[in-house]
């Protein structure tokens, strides 16, 4: 059974810092890995999707990497801003569409 | 463009009552997903549809839960009878395609409280 773990569970950093969120998964047979953002009382917003054949994806200040063989992914956020404060969730696909989620990392950026 | 629309946003009802949650996916998307989010268990996939056909319902907790997708623009998740342990936030999501090449887009969820 696929298990997804995100460390740390919560992170608080001052504005302007670069930071890394971690995600690990137990079964390397995945179709893709996705990073989402969830704001309080809202649904999830897809940030980046990495196909199993890819190593990384970038969008603006965000960069996500994937190492399937070691079962790890990282989300790098450059020059953090208070608006980046949210819960970040990692999800891997079991089969083409069935996502298994981690518990998330609650990120707080302090002005 | 309109995103995934869920209704109601909040539902409070008594144990034993029937609950119906509704979802309108993004126009043109042919995959639809129902998730449940709780503090204890996180986000779990309940069921998903491709082209209105249920593909995997292995996450549906028990027979009290049922989901339908009568057409490409509407889906329901029904709980009958409801129990306090069903209290959670229920999300609907949709995506384009059926092979995981496109991200899933989520609605804002229905916060369900069963008293």
Short mmCIF file of C-alpha atoms in Angstrom, two decimals:
data_model
loop_
_atom_site.label_atom_id
_atom_site.label_comp_id
_atom_site.label_asym_id
_atom_site.label_seq_id
_atom_site.Cartn_x
_atom_site.Cartn_y
_atom_site.Cartn_z
CA UNK A 1 0.00 0.00 0.00
CA UNK A 2 1.39 3.37 -1.03
CA UNK A 3 2.21 5.72 1.84
CA UNK A 4 3.18 9.35 1.42
CA UNK A 5 5.00 11.24 4.18
CA UNK A 6 5.68 14.95 4.35
CA UNK A 7 8.27 16.48 6.61
CA UNK A 8 8.11 18.81 8.41
CA UNK A 9 4.45 18.95 9.45
CA UNK A 10 4.79 22.69 10.06
CA UNK A 11 7.39 25.28 9.14
CA UNK A 12 7.71 28.96 10.04
CA UNK A 13 10.31 31.16 8.33
CA UNK A 14 10.92 34.88 7.88
CA UNK A 15 9.99 36.54 4.61
CA UNK A 16 12.61 36.41 1.89
CA UNK A 17 14.11 33.05 2.81
CA UNK A 18 14.43 30.16 0.40
CA UNK A 19 12.93 26.94 1.71
CA UNK A 20 12.48 23.28 0.89
CA UNK A 21 9.51 21.03 1.62
CA UNK A 22 10.01 17.29 1.54
CA UNK A 23 7.84 14.41 0.38
CA UNK A 24 8.64 10.70 0.44
CA UNK A 25 6.66 7.73 -0.88
CA UNK A 26 7.03 4.01 -0.35
CA UNK A 27 6.17 2.58 -3.79
CA UNK A 28 8.23 3.92 -6.69
CA UNK A 29 5.76 2.63 -9.32
CA UNK A 30 4.00 5.94 -9.84
CA UNK A 31 2.56 7.70 -12.89
CA UNK A 32 3.14 11.20 -11.62
CA UNK A 33 3.64 13.35 -8.55
CA UNK A 34 1.77 16.54 -7.86
CA UNK A 35 2.24 19.39 -5.43
CA UNK A 36 -0.83 21.28 -4.27
CA UNK A 37 -1.47 24.31 -2.13
CA UNK A 38 -4.47 24.55 0.21
CA UNK A 39 -5.59 27.80 1.81
CA UNK A 40 -7.86 27.70 4.92
CA UNK A 41 -11.45 26.90 4.00
CA UNK A 42 -10.57 26.37 0.37
CA UNK A 43 -9.94 23.53 -2.01
CA UNK A 44 -6.58 22.48 -3.38
CA UNK A 45 -4.76 24.38 -6.09
CA UNK A 46 -2.39 22.41 -8.30
CA UNK A 47 1.09 23.95 -8.33
CA UNK A 48 3.26 21.51 -10.24
CA UNK A 49 2.83 18.09 -11.85
CA UNK A 50 5.88 15.94 -12.57
CA UNK A 51 5.46 12.93 -14.85
CA UNK A 52 7.29 9.77 -13.82
CA UNK A 53 9.75 10.21 -16.69
CA UNK A 54 10.66 13.75 -15.61
CA UNK A 55 13.14 14.93 -12.98
CA UNK A 56 11.80 18.38 -12.21
CA UNK A 57 9.29 21.09 -13.03
CA UNK A 58 9.47 24.83 -12.49
CA UNK A 59 6.83 27.53 -12.21
CA UNK A 60 7.92 31.01 -11.22
CA UNK A 61 9.53 30.85 -7.77
CA UNK A 62 8.63 27.17 -7.36
CA UNK A 63 10.73 24.21 -8.37
CA UNK A 64 9.79 20.60 -7.74
CA UNK A 65 12.12 17.65 -8.17
CA UNK A 66 11.40 13.94 -8.37
CA UNK A 67 13.70 11.01 -7.61
CA UNK A 68 11.59 7.93 -8.22
CA UNK A 69 14.26 5.42 -7.31
CA UNK A 70 14.66 6.84 -3.83
CA UNK A 71 10.97 7.67 -3.42
CA UNK A 72 11.53 11.37 -2.80
CA UNK A 73 10.37 14.74 -4.03
CA UNK A 74 11.19 18.25 -2.91
CA UNK A 75 9.40 21.54 -3.42
CA UNK A 76 11.73 24.51 -3.42
CA UNK A 77 10.27 27.97 -2.84
CA UNK A 78 12.56 30.89 -3.60
CA UNK A 79 12.36 34.31 -1.94
CA UNK A 80 9.35 33.41 0.19
CA UNK A 81 6.52 35.91 0.67
CA UNK A 82 3.71 36.16 3.26
CA UNK A 83 1.26 35.20 0.50
CA UNK A 84 2.99 31.82 0.29
CA UNK A 85 1.57 30.92 3.70
CA UNK A 86 -0.65 27.86 3.22
CA UNK A 87 -0.63 24.09 3.58
CA UNK A 88 1.33 22.32 0.88
CA UNK A 89 0.32 18.78 -0.06
CA UNK A 90 2.21 16.21 -2.07
CA UNK A 91 0.31 13.47 -3.94
CA UNK A 92 1.47 10.49 -5.99
CA UNK A 93 -0.62 8.62 -8.52
CA UNK A 94 -1.41 4.95 -8.04
CA UNK A 95 -2.54 4.08 -11.52
CA UNK A 96 -3.01 6.95 -13.90
CA UNK A 97 -5.46 8.95 -11.84
CA UNK A 98 -5.77 7.62 -8.31
CA UNK A 99 -3.92 10.08 -6.05
CA UNK A 100 -2.54 9.22 -2.61
CA UNK A 101 -1.89 12.32 -0.51
CA UNK A 102 0.53 13.15 2.25
CA UNK A 103 -0.68 14.91 5.38
CA UNK A 104 0.77 18.22 4.26
CA UNK A 105 3.22 20.82 5.54
CA UNK A 106 1.71 23.94 7.09
CA UNK A 107 3.91 26.84 6.01
CA UNK A 108 3.92 30.26 7.67
CA UNK A 109 5.95 33.12 6.21
CA UNK A 110 6.49 35.88 8.77
CA UNK A 111 6.71 39.48 7.47
CA UNK B 1 -13.41 30.34 -16.54
CA UNK B 2 -15.63 28.86 -13.87
CA UNK B 3 -13.91 26.33 -11.67
CA UNK B 4 -15.40 23.24 -10.06
CA UNK B 5 -18.59 24.23 -8.30
CA UNK B 6 -19.81 22.40 -5.22
CA UNK B 7 -23.01 22.82 -3.26
CA UNK B 8 -23.88 23.30 -0.53
CA UNK B 9 -20.78 24.86 1.05
CA UNK B 10 -21.92 23.89 4.51
CA UNK B 11 -24.38 21.26 5.67
CA UNK B 12 -25.46 20.52 9.21
CA UNK B 13 -27.92 17.72 9.75
CA UNK B 14 -28.94 15.14 12.29
CA UNK B 15 -27.81 11.56 12.36
CA UNK B 16 -29.94 9.29 10.21
CA UNK B 17 -30.85 11.92 7.65
CA UNK B 18 -30.02 11.62 3.96
CA UNK B 19 -27.32 13.98 2.70
CA UNK B 20 -26.74 14.86 -0.95
CA UNK B 21 -23.65 16.71 -2.08
CA UNK B 22 -23.48 18.17 -5.57
CA UNK B 23 -20.70 18.93 -8.00
CA UNK B 24 -20.41 20.64 -11.36
CA UNK B 25 -17.04 19.91 -13.00
CA UNK B 26 -15.16 22.26 -15.28
CA UNK B 27 -16.70 22.25 -18.73
CA UNK B 28 -14.85 19.89 -21.04
CA UNK B 29 -13.24 17.86 -18.26
CA UNK B 30 -14.04 14.17 -18.56
CA UNK B 31 -12.73 12.87 -15.24
CA UNK B 32 -14.39 13.58 -11.90
CA UNK B 33 -13.23 12.71 -8.40
CA UNK B 34 -14.81 12.74 -4.95
CA UNK B 35 -12.52 13.10 -1.90
CA UNK B 36 -13.04 13.31 1.84
CA UNK B 37 -10.72 15.26 4.15
CA UNK B 38 -10.48 14.78 7.92
CA UNK B 39 -7.85 15.72 10.46
CA UNK B 40 -7.24 12.09 11.35
CA UNK B 41 -7.07 10.53 7.89
CA UNK B 42 -6.15 13.46 5.67
CA UNK B 43 -7.41 13.54 2.09
CA UNK B 44 -8.80 10.27 0.75
CA UNK B 45 -10.16 9.41 -2.67
CA UNK B 46 -13.67 7.97 -2.45
CA UNK B 47 -14.57 7.37 -6.10
CA UNK B 48 -13.74 8.61 -9.56
CA UNK B 49 -15.46 8.66 -12.94
CA UNK B 50 -14.18 8.76 -16.51
CA UNK B 51 -16.66 9.87 -19.15
CA UNK B 52 -19.49 9.55 -16.59
CA UNK B 53 -18.61 5.91 -15.81
CA UNK B 54 -17.44 4.94 -12.30
CA UNK B 55 -13.92 3.54 -12.57
CA UNK B 56 -12.82 2.94 -9.00
CA UNK B 57 -15.07 3.09 -5.95
CA UNK B 58 -12.78 1.17 -3.63
CA UNK B 59 -12.49 4.20 -1.35
CA UNK B 60 -16.21 4.42 -0.64
CA UNK B 61 -16.44 3.64 3.08
CA UNK B 62 -19.55 1.48 3.05
CA UNK B 63 -22.92 0.92 1.43
CA UNK B 64 -24.33 4.06 3.01
CA UNK B 65 -22.32 6.03 0.43
CA UNK B 66 -23.29 6.22 -3.24
CA UNK B 67 -22.22 8.44 -6.13
CA UNK B 68 -23.72 9.10 -9.52
CA UNK B 69 -22.77 11.04 -12.61
CA UNK B 70 -25.85 11.21 -14.84
CA UNK B 71 -24.16 13.53 -17.35
CA UNK B 72 -20.87 15.26 -18.03
CA UNK B 73 -21.78 18.38 -16.07
CA UNK B 74 -23.19 17.00 -12.82
CA UNK B 75 -22.39 14.51 -10.09
CA UNK B 76 -23.82 13.70 -6.68
CA UNK B 77 -22.48 12.00 -3.59
CA UNK B 78 -25.19 10.68 -1.31
CA UNK B 79 -24.98 9.43 2.27
CA UNK B 80 -27.98 7.53 3.61
CA UNK B 81 -28.32 7.19 6.55
CA UNK B 82 -25.73 9.68 7.79
CA UNK B 83 -23.67 9.13 10.94
CA UNK B 84 -21.56 11.51 13.08
CA UNK B 85 -18.34 9.85 11.82
CA UNK B 86 -19.21 11.04 8.31
CA UNK B 87 -18.48 14.61 9.42
CA UNK B 88 -15.70 15.91 7.16
CA UNK B 89 -14.98 18.21 4.25
CA UNK B 90 -15.94 16.61 0.96
CA UNK B 91 -14.17 17.79 -2.18
CA UNK B 92 -14.99 17.28 -5.81
CA UNK B 93 -12.26 17.60 -8.44
CA UNK B 94 -12.14 17.32 -12.21
CA UNK B 95 -9.45 16.89 -14.83
CA UNK B 96 -9.00 16.64 -18.57
CA UNK B 97 -8.12 13.24 -19.94
CA UNK B 98 -7.83 9.87 -18.25
CA UNK B 99 -4.14 9.07 -18.07
CA UNK B 100 -2.88 11.48 -15.44
CA UNK B 101 -1.20 13.95 -17.77
CA UNK B 102 -3.26 16.88 -16.52
CA UNK B 103 -3.65 18.18 -12.96
CA UNK B 104 -6.82 17.82 -10.96
CA UNK B 105 -8.81 20.99 -10.25
CA UNK B 106 -10.62 21.11 -6.91
CA UNK B 107 -13.80 22.80 -5.77
CA UNK B 108 -13.95 24.64 -2.45
CA UNK B 109 -15.58 21.68 -0.73
CA UNK B 110 -18.66 20.96 1.34
CA UNK B 111 -18.17 21.06 5.10
CA UNK B 112 -20.50 18.40 6.47
CA UNK B 113 -21.44 18.14 10.14
CA UNK B 114 -23.60 15.26 11.33
CA UNK B 115 -25.00 15.83 14.83
#
